[in-house]
PDB file of C-alpha atoms in Angstrom:
ATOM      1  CA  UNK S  16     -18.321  13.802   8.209  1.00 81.00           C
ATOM      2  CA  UNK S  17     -20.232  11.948   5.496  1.00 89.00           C
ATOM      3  CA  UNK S  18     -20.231   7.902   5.480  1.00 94.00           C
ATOM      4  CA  UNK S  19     -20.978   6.205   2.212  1.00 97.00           C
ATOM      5  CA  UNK S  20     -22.380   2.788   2.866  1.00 98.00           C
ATOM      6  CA  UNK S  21     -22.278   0.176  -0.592  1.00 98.00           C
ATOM      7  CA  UNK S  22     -23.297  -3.065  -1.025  1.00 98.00           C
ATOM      8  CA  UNK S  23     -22.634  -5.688  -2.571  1.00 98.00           C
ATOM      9  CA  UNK S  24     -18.997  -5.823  -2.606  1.00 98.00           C
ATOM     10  CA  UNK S  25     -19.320  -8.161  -5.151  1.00 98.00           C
ATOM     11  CA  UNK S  26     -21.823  -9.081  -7.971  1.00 98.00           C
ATOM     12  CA  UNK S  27     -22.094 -11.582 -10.466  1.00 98.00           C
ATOM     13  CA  UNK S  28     -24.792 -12.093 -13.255  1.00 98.00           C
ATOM     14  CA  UNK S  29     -25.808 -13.397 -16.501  1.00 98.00           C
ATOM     15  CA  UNK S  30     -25.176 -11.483 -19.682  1.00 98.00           C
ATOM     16  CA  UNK S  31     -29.138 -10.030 -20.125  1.00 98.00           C
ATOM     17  CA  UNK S  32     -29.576  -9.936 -16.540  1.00 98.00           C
ATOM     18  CA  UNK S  33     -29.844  -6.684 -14.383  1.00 98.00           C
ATOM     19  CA  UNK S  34     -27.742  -5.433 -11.687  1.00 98.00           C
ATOM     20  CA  UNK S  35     -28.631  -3.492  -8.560  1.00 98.00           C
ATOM     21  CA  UNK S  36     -26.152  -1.586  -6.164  1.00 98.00           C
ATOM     22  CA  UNK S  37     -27.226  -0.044  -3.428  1.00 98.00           C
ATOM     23  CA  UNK S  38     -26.065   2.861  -1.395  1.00 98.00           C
ATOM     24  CA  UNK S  39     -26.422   4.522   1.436  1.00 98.00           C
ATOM     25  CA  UNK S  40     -25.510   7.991   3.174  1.00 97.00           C
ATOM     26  CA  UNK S  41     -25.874   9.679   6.643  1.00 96.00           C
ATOM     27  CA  UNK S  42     -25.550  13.431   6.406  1.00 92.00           C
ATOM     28  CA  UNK S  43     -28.880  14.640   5.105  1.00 91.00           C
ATOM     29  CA  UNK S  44     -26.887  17.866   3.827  1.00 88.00           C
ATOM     30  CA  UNK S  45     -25.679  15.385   0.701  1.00 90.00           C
ATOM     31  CA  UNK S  46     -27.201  16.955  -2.647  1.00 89.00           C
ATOM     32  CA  UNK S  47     -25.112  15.325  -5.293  1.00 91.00           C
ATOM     33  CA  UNK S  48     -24.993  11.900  -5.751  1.00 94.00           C
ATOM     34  CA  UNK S  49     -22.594  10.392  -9.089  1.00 95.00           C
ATOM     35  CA  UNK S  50     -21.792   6.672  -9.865  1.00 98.00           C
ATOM     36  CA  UNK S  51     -18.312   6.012 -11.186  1.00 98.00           C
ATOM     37  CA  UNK S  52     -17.427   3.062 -13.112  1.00 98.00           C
ATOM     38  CA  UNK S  53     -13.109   2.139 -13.104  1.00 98.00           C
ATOM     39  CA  UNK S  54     -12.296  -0.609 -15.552  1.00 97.00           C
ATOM     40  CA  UNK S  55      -8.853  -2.322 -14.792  1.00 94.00           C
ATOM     41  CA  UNK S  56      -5.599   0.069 -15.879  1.00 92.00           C
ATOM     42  CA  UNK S  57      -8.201   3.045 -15.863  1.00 95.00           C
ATOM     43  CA  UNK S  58      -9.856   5.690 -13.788  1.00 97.00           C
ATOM     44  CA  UNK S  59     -12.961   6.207 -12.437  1.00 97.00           C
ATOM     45  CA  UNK S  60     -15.676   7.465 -15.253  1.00 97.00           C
ATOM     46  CA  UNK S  61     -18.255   9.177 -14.152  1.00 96.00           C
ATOM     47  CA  UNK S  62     -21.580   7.333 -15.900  1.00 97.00           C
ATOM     48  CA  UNK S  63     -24.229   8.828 -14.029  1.00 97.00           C
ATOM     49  CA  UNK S  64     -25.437  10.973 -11.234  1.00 95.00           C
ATOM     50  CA  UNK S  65     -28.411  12.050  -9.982  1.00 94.00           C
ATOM     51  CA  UNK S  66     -29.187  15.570  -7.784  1.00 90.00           C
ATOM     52  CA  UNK S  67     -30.969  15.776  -4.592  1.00 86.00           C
ATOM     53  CA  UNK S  68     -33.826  17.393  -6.277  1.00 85.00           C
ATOM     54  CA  UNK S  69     -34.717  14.493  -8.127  1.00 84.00           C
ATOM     55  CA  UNK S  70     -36.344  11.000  -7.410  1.00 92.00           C
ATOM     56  CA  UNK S  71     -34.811   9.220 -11.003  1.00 95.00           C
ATOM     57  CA  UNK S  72     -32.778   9.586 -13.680  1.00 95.00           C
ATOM     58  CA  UNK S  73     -32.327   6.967 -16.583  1.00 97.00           C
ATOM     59  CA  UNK S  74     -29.731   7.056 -19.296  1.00 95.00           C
ATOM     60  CA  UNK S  75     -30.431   4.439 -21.590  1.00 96.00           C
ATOM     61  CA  UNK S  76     -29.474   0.870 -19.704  1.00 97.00           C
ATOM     62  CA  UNK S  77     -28.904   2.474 -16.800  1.00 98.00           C
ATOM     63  CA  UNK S  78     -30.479   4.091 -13.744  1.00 98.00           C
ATOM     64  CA  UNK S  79     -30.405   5.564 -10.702  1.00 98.00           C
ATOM     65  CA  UNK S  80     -32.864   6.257  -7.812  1.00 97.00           C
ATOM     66  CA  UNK S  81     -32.700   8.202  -4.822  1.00 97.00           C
ATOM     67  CA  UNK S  82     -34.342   8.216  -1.216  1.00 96.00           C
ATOM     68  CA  UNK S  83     -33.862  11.139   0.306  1.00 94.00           C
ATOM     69  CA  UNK S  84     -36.014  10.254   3.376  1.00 94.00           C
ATOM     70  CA  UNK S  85     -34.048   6.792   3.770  1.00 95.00           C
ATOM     71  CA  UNK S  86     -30.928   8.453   2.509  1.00 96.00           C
ATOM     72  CA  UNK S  87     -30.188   5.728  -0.022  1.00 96.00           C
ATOM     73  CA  UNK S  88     -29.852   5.768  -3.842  1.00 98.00           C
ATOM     74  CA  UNK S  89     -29.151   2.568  -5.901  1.00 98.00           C
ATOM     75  CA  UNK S  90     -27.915   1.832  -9.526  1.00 98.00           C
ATOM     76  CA  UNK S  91     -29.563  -0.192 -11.935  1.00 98.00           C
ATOM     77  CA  UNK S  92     -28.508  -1.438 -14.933  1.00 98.00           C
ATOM     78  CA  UNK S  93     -30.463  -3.553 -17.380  1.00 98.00           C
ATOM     79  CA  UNK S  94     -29.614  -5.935 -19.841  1.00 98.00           C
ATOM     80  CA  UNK S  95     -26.337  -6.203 -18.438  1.00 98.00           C
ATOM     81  CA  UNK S  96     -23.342  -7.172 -21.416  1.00 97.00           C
ATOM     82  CA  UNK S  97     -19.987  -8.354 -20.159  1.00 97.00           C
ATOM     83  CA  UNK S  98     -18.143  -5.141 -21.359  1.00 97.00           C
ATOM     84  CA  UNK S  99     -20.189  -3.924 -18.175  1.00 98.00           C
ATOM     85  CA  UNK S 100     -17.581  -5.922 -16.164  1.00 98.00           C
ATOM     86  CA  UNK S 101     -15.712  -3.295 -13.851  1.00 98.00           C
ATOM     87  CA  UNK S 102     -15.335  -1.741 -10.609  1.00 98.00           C
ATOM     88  CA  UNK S 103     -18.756   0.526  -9.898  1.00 98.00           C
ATOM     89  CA  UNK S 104     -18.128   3.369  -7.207  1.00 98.00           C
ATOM     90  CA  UNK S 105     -20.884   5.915  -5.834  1.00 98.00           C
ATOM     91  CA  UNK S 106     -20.300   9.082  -3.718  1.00 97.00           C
ATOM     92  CA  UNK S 107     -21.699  11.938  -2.403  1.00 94.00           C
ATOM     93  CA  UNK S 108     -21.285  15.569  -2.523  1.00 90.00           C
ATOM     94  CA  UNK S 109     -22.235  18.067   0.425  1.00 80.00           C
ATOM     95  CA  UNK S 110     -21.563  21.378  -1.305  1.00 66.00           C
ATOM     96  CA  UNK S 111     -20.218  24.541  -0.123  1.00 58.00           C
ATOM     97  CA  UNK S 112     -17.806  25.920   2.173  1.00 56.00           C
ATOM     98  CA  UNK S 113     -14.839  23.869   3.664  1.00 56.00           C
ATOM     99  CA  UNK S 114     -16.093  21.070   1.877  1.00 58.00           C
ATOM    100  CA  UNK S 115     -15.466  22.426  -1.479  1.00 63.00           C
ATOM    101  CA  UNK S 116     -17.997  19.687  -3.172  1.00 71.00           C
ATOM    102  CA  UNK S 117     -15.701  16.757  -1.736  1.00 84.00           C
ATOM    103  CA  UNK S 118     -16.763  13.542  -2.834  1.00 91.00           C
ATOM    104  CA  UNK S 119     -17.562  10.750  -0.638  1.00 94.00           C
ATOM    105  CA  UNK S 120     -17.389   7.398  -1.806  1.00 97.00           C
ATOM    106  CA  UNK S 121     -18.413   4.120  -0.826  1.00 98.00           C
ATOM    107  CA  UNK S 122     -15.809   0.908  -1.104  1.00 98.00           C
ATOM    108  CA  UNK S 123     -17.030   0.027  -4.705  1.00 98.00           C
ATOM    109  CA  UNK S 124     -18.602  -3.118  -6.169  1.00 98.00           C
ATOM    110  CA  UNK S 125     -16.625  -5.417  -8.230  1.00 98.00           C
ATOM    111  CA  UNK S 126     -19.690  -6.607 -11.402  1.00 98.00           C
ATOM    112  CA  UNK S 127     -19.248  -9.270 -12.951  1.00 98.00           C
ATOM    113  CA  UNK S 128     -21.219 -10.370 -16.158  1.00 98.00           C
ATOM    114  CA  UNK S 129     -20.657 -13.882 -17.710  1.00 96.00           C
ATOM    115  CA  UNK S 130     -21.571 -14.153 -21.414  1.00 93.00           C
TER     116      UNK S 130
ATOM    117  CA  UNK F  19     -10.829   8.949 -24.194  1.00 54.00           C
ATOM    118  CA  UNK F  20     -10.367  11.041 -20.560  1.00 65.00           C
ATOM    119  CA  UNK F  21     -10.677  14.493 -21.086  1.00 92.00           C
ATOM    120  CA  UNK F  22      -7.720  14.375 -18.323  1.00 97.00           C
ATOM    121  CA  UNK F  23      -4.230  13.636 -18.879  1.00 97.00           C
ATOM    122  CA  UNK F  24      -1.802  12.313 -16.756  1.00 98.00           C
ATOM    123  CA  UNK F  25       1.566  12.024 -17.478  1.00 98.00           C
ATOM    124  CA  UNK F  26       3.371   9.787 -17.029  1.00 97.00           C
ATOM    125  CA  UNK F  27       1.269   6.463 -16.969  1.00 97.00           C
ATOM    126  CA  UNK F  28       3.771   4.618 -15.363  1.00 97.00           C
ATOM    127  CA  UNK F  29       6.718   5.482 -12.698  1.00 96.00           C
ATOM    128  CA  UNK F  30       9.218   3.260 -10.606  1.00 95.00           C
ATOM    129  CA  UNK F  31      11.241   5.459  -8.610  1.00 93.00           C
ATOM    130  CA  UNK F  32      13.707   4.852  -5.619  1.00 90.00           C
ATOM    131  CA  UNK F  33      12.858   6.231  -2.289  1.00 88.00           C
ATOM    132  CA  UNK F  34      15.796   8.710  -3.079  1.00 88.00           C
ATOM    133  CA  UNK F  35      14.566  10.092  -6.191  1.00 89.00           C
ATOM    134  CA  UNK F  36      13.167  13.201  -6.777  1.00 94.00           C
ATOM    135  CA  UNK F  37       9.982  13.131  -9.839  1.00 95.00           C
ATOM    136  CA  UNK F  38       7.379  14.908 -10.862  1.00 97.00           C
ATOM    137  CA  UNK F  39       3.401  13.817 -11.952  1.00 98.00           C
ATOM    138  CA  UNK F  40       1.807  16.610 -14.375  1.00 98.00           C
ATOM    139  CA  UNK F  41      -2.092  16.353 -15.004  1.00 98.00           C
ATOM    140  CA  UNK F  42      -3.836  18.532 -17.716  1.00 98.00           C
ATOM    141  CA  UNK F  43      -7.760  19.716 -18.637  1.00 96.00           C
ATOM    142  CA  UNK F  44      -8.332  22.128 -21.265  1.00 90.00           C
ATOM    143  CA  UNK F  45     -12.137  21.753 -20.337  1.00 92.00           C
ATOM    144  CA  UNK F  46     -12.234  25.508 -18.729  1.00 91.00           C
ATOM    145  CA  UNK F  47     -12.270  23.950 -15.294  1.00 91.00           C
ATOM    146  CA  UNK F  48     -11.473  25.667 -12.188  1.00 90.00           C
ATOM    147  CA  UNK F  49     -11.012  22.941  -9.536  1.00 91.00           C
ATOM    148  CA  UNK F  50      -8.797  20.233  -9.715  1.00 93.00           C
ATOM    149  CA  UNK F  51      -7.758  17.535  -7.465  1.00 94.00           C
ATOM    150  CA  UNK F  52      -5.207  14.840  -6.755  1.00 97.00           C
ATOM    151  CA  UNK F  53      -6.003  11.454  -5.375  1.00 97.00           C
ATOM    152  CA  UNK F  54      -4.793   8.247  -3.854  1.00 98.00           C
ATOM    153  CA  UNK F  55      -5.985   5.310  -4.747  1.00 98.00           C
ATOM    154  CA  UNK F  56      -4.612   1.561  -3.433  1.00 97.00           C
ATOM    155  CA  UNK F  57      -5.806  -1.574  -5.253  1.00 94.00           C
ATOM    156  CA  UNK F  58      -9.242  -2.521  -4.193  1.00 90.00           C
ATOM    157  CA  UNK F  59      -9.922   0.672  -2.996  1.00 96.00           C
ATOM    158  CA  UNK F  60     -11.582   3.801  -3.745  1.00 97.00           C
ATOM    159  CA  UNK F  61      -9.573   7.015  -4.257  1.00 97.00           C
ATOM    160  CA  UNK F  62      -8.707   9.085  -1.166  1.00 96.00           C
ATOM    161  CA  UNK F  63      -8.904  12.594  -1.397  1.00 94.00           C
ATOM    162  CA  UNK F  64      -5.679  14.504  -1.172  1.00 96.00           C
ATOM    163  CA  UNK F  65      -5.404  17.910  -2.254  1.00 95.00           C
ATOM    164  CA  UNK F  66      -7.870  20.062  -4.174  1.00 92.00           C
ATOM    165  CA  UNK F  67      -7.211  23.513  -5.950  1.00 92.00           C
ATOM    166  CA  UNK F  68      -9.614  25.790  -6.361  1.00 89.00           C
ATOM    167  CA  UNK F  69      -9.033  28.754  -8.424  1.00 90.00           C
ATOM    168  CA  UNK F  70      -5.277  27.833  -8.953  1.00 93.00           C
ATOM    169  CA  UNK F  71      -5.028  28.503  -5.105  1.00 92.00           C
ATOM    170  CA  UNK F  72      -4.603  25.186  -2.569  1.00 93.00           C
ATOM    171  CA  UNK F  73      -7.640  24.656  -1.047  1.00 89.00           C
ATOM    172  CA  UNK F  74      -7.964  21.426   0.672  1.00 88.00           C
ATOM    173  CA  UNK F  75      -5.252  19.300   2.373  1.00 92.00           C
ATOM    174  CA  UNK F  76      -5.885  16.259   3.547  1.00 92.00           C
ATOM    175  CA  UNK F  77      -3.014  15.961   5.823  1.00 92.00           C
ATOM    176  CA  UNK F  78      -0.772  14.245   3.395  1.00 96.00           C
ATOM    177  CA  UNK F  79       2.943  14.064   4.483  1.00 96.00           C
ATOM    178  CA  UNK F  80       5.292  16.647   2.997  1.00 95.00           C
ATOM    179  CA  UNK F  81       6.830  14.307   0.828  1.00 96.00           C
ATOM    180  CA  UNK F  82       4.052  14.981  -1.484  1.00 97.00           C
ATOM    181  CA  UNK F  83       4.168  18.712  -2.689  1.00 97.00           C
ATOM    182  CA  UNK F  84       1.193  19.908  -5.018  1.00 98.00           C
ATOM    183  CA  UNK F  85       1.718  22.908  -7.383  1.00 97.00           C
ATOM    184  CA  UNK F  86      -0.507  24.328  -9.732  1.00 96.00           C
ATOM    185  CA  UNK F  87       0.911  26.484 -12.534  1.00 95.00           C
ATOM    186  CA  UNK F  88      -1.911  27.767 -13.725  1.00 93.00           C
ATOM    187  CA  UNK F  89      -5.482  26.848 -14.445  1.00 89.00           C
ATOM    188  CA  UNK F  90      -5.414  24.199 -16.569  1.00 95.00           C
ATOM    189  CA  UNK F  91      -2.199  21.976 -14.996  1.00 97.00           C
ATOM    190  CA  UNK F  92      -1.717  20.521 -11.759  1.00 98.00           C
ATOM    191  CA  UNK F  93       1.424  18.781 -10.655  1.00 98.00           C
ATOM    192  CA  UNK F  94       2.486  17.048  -8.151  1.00 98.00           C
ATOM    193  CA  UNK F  95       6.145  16.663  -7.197  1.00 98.00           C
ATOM    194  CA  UNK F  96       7.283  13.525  -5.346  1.00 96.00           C
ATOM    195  CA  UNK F  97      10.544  13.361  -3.130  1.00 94.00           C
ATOM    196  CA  UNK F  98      11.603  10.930  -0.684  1.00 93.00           C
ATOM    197  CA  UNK F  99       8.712   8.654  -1.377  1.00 93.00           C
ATOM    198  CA  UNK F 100       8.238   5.371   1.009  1.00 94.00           C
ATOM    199  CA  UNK F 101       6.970   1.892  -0.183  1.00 94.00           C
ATOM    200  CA  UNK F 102       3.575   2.399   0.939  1.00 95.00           C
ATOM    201  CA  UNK F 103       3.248   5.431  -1.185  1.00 96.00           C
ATOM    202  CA  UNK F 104       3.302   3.002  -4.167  1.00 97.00           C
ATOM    203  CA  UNK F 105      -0.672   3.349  -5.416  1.00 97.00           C
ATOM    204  CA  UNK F 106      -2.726   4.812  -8.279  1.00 98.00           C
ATOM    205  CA  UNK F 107      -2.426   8.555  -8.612  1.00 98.00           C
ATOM    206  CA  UNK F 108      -5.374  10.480 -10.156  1.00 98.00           C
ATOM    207  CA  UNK F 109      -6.137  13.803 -10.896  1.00 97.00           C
ATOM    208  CA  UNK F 110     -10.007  15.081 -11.599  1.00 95.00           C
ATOM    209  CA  UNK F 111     -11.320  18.391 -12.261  1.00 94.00           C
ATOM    210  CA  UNK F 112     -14.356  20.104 -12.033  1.00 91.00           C
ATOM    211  CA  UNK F 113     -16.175  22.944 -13.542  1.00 88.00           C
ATOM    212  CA  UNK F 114     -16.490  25.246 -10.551  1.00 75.00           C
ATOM    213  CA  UNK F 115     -14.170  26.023  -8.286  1.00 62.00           C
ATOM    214  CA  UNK F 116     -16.102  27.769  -5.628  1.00 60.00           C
ATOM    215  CA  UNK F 117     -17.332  24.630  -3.585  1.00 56.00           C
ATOM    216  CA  UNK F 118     -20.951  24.099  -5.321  1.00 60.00           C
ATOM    217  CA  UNK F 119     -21.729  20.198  -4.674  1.00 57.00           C
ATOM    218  CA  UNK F 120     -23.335  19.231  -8.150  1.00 69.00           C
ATOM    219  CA  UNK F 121     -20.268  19.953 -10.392  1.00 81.00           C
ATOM    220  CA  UNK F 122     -19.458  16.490 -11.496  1.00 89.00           C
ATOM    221  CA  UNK F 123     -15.439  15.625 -11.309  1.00 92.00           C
ATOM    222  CA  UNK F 124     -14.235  13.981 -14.466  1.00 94.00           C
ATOM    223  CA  UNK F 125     -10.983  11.584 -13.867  1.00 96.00           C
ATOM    224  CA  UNK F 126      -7.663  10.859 -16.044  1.00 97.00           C
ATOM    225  CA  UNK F 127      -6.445   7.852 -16.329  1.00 97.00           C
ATOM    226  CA  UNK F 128      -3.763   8.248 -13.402  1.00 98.00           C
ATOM    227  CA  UNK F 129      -0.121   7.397 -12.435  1.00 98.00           C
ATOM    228  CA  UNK F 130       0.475   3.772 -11.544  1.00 97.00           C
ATOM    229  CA  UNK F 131       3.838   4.574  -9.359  1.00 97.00           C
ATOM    230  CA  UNK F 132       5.651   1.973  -7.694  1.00 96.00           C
ATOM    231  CA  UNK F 133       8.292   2.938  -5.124  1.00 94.00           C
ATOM    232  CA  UNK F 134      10.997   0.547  -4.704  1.00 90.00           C
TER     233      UNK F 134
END
């Protein structure tokens, strides 16, 4: 089945700074690709996500890209603020099937952002 | 504010008790899922519905019965429970239920139950 790679486990920054997470997937079948953010006593909100027919997508702050030929795809958010302080999962989706769009996710990055 | 919504927030049971965990949508959805998820983890996948009909099963011990009444609830009824079942219990839907990959899955809030 599909293995979701994630890194860093853990990231700290400056309030104003950006923040990178980076992904990575092995079954080139993946077409779906959405970042979750969980804050503490919630669940997972979806923020963005990105299809496997496109390189970018940006929604204001944040971003994501995807490599299709590496088969990675990274978040990026910009001018971080410290109500961006949460638990940041990505997955991804092979479609169709037995799989029913399953999601596959990767062992989520704890952000931190200190005013 | 989730368009998902789990009821109750919060459960302690005894590993004798017999409860139930009810998730709504009224987005028009027709998949819906329950999950596992343990602190510091991500959510593990346990059963999905697809067209009110049980699609997926992840293997998950009998103790743990899914029902889904009709499209837009989802329970999941709870008997016998063991310590280690004590986690985070979410529900998510999505729009369609016929196994398309790019049909995002929206998340409630969950079911922090403790099992003591």
């Amino acid at each position: 089945g599909e293995n979701v790679e994630q890194h860093p486990s853990t990231l700290s920054v400056q309030e104003g700074d950006s923040a990178v997470i980076k992904c990575t997937y092995s079954d080139s079948a993946s077409n779906y690709f959405p970042w979750y953010k969980q804050e503490l006593g919630k669940g997972p909100q979806l923020i963005i996500d990105i299809r496997s027919n496109v390189g970018e997508k940006k929604d204001q702050r944040i971003a994501v890209t995807l490599n299709k030929t590496a088969k990675h795809f990274s978040l990026h958010i910009t001018e971080t603020q410290p109500e961006d302080s949460a638990v940041y999962f990505c997955a991804a989706s092979i479609g169709g099937g037995s799989t029913l769009g399953r999601l596959y996710f990767g062992r989520g990055t704890q952000l931190t952002v200190w005013p | 504010d989730t368009e998902v919504t789990q009821t109750p927030k919060h459960l302690v049971m005894g590993m004798t008790n017999k409860k139930s965990l009810k998730c709504e949508q009224h987005m028009g959805h027709r998949a819906m899922y329950w999950y596992k998820q343990k602190a510091k983890k991500p959510p593990e996948l346990m059963f999905v519905y697809s067209y009110e009909k049980l699609s997926i099963n992840e293997s998950v011990p009998s103790r743990f019965s899914p029902e889904c009444p009709n499209s837009s609830l989802l329970n999941l009824h709870l008997h016998a429970l063991q310590p280690e079942d004590s986690a985070l219990y979410l529900c998510a839907s999505s729009q369609d239920g016929g196994g398309q990959a790019d049909q995002p899955q929206h998340f409630g809030d969950g079911t922090r139950l403790s099992i003591l």
